[in-house]
PDB file of C-alpha atoms in Angstrom:
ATOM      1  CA  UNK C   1       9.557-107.099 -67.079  1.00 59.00           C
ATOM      2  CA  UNK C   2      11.579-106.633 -63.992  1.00 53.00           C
ATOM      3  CA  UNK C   3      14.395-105.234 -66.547  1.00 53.00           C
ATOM      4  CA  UNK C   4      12.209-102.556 -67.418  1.00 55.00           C
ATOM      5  CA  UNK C   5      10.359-101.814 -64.352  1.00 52.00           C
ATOM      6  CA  UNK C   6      13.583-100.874 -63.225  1.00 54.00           C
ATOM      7  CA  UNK C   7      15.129 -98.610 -66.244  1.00 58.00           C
ATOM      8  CA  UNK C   8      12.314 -97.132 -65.723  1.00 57.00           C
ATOM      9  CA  UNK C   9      12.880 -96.050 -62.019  1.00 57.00           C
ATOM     10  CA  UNK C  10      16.551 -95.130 -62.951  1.00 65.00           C
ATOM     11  CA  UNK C  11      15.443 -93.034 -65.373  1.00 59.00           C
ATOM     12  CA  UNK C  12      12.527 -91.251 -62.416  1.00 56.00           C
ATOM     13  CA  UNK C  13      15.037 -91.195 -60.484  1.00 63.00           C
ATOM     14  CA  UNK C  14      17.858 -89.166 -62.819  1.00 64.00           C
ATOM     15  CA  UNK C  15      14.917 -87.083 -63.896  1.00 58.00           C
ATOM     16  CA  UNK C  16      14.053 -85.972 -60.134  1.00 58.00           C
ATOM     17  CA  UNK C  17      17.687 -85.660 -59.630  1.00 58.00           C
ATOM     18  CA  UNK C  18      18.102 -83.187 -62.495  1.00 55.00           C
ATOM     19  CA  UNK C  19      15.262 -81.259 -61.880  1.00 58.00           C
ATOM     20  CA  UNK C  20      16.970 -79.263 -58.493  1.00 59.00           C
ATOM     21  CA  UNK C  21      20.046 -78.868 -61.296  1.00 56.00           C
ATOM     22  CA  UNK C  22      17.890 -77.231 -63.857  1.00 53.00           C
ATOM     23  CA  UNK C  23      15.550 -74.893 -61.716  1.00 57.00           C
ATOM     24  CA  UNK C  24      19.286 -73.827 -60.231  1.00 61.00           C
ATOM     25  CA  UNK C  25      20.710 -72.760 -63.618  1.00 58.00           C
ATOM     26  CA  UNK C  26      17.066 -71.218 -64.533  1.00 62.00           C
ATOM     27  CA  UNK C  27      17.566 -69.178 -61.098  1.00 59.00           C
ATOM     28  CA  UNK C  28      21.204 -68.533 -61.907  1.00 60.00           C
ATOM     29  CA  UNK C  29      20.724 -67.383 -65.556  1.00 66.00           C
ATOM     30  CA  UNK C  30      18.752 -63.807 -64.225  1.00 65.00           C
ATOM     31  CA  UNK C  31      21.081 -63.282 -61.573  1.00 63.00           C
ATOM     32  CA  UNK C  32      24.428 -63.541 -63.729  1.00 66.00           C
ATOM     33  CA  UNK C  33      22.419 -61.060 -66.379  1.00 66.00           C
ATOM     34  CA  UNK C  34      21.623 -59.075 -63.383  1.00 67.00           C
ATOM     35  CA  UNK C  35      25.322 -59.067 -62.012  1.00 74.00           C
ATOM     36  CA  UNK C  36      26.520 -57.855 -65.506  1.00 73.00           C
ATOM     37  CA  UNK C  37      24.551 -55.451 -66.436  1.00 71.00           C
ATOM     38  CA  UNK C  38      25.329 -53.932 -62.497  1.00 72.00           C
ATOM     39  CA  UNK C  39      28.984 -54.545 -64.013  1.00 71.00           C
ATOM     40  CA  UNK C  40      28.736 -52.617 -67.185  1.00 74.00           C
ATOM     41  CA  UNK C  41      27.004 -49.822 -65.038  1.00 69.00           C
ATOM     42  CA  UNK C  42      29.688 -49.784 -62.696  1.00 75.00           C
ATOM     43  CA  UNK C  43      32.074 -49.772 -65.267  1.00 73.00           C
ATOM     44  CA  UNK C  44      30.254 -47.055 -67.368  1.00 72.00           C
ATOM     45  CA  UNK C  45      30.315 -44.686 -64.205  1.00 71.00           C
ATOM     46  CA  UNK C  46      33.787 -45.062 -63.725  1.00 73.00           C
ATOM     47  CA  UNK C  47      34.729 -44.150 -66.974  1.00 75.00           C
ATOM     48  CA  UNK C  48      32.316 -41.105 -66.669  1.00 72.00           C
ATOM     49  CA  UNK C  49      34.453 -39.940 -63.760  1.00 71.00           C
ATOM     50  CA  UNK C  50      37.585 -40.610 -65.932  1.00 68.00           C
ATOM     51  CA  UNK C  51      36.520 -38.413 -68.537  1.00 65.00           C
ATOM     52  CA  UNK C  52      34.980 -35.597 -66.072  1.00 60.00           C
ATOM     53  CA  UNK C  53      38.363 -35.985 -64.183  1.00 63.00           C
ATOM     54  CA  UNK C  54      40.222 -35.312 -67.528  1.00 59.00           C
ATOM     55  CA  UNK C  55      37.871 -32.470 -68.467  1.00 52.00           C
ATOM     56  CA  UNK C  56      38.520 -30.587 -65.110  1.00 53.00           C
ATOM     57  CA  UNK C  57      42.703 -30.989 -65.608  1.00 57.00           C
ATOM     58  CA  UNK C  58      42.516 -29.943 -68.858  1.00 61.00           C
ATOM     59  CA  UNK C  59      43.852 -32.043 -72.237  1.00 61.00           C
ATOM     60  CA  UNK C  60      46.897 -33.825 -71.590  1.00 68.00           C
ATOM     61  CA  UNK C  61      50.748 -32.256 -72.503  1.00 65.00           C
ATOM     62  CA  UNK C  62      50.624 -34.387 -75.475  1.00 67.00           C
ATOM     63  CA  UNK C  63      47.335 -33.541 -77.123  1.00 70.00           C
ATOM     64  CA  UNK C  64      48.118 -29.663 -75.875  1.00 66.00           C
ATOM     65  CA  UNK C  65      51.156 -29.887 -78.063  1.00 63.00           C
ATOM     66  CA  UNK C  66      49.484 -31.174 -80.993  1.00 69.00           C
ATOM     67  CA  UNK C  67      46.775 -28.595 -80.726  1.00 65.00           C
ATOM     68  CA  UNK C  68      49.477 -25.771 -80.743  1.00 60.00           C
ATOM     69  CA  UNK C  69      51.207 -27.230 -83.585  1.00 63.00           C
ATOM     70  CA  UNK C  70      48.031 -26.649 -85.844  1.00 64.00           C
ATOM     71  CA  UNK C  71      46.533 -23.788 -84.082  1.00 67.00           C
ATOM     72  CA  UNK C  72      48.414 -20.404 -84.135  1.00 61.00           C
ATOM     73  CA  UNK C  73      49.054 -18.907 -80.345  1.00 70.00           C
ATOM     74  CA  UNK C  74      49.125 -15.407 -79.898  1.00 77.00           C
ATOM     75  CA  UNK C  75      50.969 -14.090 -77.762  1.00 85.00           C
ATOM     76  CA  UNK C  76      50.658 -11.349 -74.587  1.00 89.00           C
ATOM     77  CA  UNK C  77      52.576  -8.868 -76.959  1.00 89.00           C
ATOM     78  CA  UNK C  78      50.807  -9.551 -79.863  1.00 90.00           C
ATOM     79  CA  UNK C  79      47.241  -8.352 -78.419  1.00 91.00           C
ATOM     80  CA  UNK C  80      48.655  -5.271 -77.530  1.00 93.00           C
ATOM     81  CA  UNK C  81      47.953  -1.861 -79.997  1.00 93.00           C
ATOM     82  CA  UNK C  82      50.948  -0.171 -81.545  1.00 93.00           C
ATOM     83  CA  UNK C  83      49.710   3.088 -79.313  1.00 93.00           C
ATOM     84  CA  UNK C  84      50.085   0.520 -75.977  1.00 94.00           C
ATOM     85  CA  UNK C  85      53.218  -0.785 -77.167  1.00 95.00           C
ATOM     86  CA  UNK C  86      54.328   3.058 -77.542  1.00 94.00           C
ATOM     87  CA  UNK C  87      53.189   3.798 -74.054  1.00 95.00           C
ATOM     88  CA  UNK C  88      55.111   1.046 -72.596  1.00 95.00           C
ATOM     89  CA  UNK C  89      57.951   2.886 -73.743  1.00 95.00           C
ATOM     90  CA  UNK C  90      57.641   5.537 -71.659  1.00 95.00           C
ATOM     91  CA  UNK C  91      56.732   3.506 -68.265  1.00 96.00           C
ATOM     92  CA  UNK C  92      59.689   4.363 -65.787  1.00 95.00           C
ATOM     93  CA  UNK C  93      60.719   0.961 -64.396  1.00 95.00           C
ATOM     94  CA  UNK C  94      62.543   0.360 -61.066  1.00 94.00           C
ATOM     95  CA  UNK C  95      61.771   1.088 -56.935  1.00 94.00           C
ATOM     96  CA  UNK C  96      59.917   4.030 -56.099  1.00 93.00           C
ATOM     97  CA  UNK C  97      59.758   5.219 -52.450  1.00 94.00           C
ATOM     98  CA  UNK C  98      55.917   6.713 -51.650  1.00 95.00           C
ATOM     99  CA  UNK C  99      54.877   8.717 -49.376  1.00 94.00           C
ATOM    100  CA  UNK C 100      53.900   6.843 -45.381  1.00 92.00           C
ATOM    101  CA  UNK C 101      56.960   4.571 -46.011  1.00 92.00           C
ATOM    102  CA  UNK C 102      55.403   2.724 -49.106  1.00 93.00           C
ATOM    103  CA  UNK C 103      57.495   1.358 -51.666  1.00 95.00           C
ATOM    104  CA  UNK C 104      56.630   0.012 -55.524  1.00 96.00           C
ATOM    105  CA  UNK C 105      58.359  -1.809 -57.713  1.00 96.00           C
ATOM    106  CA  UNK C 106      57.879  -1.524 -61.725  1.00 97.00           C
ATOM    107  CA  UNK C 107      59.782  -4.328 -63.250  1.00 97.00           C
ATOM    108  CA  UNK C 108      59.330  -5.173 -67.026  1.00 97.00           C
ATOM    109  CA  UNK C 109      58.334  -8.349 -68.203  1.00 96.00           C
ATOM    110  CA  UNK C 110      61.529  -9.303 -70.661  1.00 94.00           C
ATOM    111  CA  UNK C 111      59.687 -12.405 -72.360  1.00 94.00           C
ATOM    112  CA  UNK C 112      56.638 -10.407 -73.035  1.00 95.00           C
ATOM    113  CA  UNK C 113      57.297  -6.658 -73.726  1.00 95.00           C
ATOM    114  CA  UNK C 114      54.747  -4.341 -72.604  1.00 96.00           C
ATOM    115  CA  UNK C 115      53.734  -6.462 -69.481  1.00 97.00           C
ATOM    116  CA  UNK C 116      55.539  -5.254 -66.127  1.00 97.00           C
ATOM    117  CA  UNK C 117      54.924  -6.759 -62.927  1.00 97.00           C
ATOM    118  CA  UNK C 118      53.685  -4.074 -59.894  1.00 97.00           C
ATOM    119  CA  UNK C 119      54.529  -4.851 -56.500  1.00 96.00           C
ATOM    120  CA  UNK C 120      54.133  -3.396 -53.223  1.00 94.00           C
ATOM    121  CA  UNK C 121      54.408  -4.974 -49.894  1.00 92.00           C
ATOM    122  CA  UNK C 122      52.892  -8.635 -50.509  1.00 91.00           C
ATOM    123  CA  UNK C 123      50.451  -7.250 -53.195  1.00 93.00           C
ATOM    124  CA  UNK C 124      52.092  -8.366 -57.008  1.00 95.00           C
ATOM    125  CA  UNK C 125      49.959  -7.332 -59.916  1.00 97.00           C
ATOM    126  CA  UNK C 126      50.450  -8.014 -63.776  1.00 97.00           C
ATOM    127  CA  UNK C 127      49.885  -5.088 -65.388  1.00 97.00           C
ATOM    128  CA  UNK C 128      49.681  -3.921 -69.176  1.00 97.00           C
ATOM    129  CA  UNK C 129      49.315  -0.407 -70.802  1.00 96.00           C
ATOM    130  CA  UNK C 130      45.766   0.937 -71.777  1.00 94.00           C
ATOM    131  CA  UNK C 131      44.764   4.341 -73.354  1.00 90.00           C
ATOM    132  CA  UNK C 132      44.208   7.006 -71.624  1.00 86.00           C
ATOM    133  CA  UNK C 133      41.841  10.193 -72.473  1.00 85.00           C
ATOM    134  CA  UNK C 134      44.170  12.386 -70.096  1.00 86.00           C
ATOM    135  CA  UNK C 135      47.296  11.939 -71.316  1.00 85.00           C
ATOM    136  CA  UNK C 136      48.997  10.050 -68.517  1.00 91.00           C
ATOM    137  CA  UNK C 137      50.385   6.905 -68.480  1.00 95.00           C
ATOM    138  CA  UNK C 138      48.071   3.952 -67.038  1.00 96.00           C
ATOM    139  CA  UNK C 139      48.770   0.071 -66.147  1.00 97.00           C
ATOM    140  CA  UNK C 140      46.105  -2.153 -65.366  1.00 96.00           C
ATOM    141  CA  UNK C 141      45.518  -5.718 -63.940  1.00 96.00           C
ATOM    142  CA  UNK C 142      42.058  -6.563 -65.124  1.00 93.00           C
ATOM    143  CA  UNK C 143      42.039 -10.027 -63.055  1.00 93.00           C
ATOM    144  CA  UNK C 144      42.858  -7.744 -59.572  1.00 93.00           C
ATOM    145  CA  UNK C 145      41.159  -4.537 -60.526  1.00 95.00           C
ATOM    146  CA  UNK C 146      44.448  -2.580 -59.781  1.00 96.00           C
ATOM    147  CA  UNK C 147      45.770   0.648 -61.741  1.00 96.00           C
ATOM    148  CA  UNK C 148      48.973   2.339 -61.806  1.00 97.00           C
ATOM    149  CA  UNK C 149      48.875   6.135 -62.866  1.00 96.00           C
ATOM    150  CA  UNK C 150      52.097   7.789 -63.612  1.00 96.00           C
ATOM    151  CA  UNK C 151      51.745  11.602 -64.025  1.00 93.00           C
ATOM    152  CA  UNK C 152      54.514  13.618 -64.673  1.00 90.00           C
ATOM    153  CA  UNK C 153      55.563  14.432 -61.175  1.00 91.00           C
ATOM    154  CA  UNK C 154      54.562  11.184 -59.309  1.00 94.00           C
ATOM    155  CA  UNK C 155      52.876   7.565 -59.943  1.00 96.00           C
ATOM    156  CA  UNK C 156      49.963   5.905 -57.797  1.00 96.00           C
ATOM    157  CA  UNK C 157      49.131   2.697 -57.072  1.00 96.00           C
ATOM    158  CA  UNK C 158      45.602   2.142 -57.103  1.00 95.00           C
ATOM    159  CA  UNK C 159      42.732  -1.344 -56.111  1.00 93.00           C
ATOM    160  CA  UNK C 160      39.729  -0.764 -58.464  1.00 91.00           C
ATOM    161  CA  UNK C 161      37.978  -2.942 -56.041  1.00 90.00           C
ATOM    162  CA  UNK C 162      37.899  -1.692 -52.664  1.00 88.00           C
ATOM    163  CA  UNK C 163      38.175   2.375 -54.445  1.00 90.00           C
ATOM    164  CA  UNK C 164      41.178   2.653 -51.989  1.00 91.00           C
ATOM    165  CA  UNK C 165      44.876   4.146 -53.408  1.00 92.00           C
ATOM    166  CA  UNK C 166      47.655   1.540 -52.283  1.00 92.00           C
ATOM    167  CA  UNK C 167      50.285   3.931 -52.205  1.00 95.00           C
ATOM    168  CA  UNK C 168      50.723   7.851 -53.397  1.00 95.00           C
ATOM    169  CA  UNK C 169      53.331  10.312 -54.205  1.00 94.00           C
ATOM    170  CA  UNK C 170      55.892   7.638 -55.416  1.00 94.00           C
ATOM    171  CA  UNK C 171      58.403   9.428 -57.337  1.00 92.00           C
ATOM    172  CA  UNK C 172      61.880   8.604 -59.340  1.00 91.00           C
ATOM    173  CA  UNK C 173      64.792  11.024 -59.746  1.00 88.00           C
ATOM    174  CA  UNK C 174      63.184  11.799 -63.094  1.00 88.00           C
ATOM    175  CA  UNK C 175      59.456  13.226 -61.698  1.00 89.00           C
ATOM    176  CA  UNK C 176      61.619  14.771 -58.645  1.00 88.00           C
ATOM    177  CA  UNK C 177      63.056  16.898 -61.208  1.00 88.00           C
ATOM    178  CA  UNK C 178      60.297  17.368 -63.551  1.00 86.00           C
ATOM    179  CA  UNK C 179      58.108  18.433 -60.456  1.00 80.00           C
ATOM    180  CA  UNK C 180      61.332  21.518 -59.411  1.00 84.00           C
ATOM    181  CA  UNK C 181      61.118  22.673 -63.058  1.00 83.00           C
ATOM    182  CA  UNK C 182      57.652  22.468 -63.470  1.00 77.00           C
ATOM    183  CA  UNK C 183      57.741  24.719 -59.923  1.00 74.00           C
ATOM    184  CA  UNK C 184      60.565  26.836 -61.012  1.00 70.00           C
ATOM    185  CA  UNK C 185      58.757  28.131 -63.994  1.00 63.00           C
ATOM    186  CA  UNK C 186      55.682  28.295 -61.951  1.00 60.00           C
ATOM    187  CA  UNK C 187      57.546  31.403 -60.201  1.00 62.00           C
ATOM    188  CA  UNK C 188      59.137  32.582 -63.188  1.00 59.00           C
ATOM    189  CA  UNK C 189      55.453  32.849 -64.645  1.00 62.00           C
ATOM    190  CA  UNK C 190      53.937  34.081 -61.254  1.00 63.00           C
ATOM    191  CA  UNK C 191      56.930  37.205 -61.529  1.00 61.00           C
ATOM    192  CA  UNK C 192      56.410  37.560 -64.774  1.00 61.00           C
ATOM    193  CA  UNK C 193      52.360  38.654 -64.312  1.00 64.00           C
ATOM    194  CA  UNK C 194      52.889  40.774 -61.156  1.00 62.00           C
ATOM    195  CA  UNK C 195      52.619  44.515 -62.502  1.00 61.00           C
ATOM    196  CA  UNK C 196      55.757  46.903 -62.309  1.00 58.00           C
ATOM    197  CA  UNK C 197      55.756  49.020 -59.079  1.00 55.00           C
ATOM    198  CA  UNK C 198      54.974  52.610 -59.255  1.00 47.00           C
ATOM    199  CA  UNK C 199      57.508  54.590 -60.443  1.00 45.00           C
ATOM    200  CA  UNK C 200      58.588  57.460 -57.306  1.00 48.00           C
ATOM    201  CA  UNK C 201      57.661  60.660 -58.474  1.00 49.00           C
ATOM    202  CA  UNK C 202      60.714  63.182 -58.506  1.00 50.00           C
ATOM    203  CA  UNK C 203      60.514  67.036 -57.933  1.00 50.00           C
ATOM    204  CA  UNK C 204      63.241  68.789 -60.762  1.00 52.00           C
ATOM    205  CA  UNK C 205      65.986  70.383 -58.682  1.00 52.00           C
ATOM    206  CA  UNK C 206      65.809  74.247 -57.747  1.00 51.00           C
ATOM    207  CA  UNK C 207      68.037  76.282 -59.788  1.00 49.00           C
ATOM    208  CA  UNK C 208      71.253  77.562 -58.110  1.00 45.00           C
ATOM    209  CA  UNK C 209      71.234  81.335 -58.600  1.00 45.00           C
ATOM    210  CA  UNK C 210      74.892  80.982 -58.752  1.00 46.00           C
ATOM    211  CA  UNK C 211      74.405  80.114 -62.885  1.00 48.00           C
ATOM    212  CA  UNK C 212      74.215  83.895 -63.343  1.00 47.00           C
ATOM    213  CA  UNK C 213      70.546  84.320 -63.148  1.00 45.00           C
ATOM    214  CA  UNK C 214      68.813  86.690 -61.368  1.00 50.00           C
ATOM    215  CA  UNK C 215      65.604  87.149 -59.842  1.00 48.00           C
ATOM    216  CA  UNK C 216      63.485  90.514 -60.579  1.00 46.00           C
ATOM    217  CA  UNK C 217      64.123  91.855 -57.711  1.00 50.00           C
ATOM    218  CA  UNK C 218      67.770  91.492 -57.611  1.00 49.00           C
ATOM    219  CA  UNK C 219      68.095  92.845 -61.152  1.00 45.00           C
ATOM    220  CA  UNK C 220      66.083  95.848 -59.824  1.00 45.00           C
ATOM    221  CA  UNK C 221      68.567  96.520 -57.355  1.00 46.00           C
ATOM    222  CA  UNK C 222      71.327  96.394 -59.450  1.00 46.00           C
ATOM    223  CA  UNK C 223      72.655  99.711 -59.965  1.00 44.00           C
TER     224      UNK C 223
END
């Protein structure tokens, strides 16, 4: 009796002592879900960031090489017309002083032909040939809104944007002459459609009675 009485009190007793254990892992069971699902949101917010980051660098070198491998690039030249390549012929390259101590530079892009690079003072423009409706030759940077006009006798540099000219009356050796002949048969022209002065009138010389001639009266008088 005893015997039992007291397997029975062990047994209360391991029961009561268990009971703190068990309401402690019932407590602990939602606050580990708790702490991993906070995990897994943490976790899926950092790899959102990750792939934003990545998406604001751009693809990797790796994957940009890959892409270019199966995707054809084309290239500055290639967008160009055969009637802009043409006119990028004829662009005169090299310094050009302007007028108020300005100075541009035309330099032509040797990787990509029919691009030229524009400078003047810190201003540097990448420029490319467009059509034009007048006939003279015209750069443009689309990205800066600048223009370069070459005319026959000079080029200007010109900013789209603020409607201002950067620099006039630049000129090479080959406009300085074009501009004298152009003025040289501007005065050959101009002489050409003045009308011929007056001719002087002239009064016929008298005859010299010495050619044998005589005059009534004389020949009335002559015996």
């Amino acid at each position: 009796m005893k015997k039992h009485v007291f397997l029975a009190l062990t047994a209360l007793t391991s029961a009561a002592l268990a009971l703190p254990l068990v309401a402690q892992a019932q407590a602990q069971q939602p606050a580990a879900a708790a702490s991993a699902a906070k995990h897994a949101v943490k976790k899926k917010v950092v790899r959102e960031k990750a792939e934003h980051k990545r998406s604001k660098k751009g693809v990797s070198h790796k994957h940009a090489k890959a892409i270019e491998a199966k995707t054809p690039v084309q290239t500055p030249t290639e967008r160009l017309t055969d009637d802009e390549l043409q006119t990028a012929q004829q662009v005169y390259t090299g310094a050009f002083p302007c007028e108020q101590g300005e100075r541009v530079t035309v330099a032509a892009d040797t990787q990509h032909p029919g691009f030229f690079t524009v400078a003047s003072g810190k201003r540097r423009y990448y420029m490319h040939p467009v059509e034009s409706r007048t006939g003279a030759i015209r750069l443009e940077d689309n990205f800066h809104g600048a223009v370069w006009l070459q005319l026959g006798s000079k080029s200007m540099l010109m900013d789209q944007k603020i409607g201002q000219r950067v620099a006039d009356d630049c000129e090479t050796q080959a406009q300085k002459d074009y501009a004298a002949e152009h003025q040289q048969h501007h005065l050959l022209d101009s002489a050409a459609s003045e009308p011929p002065a007056a001719a002087a009138s002239q009064t016929p010389p008298s005859q010299s009675s010495s050619d044998g001639a005589q005059s009534p009266d004389n020949a009335a008088s002559a015996p």
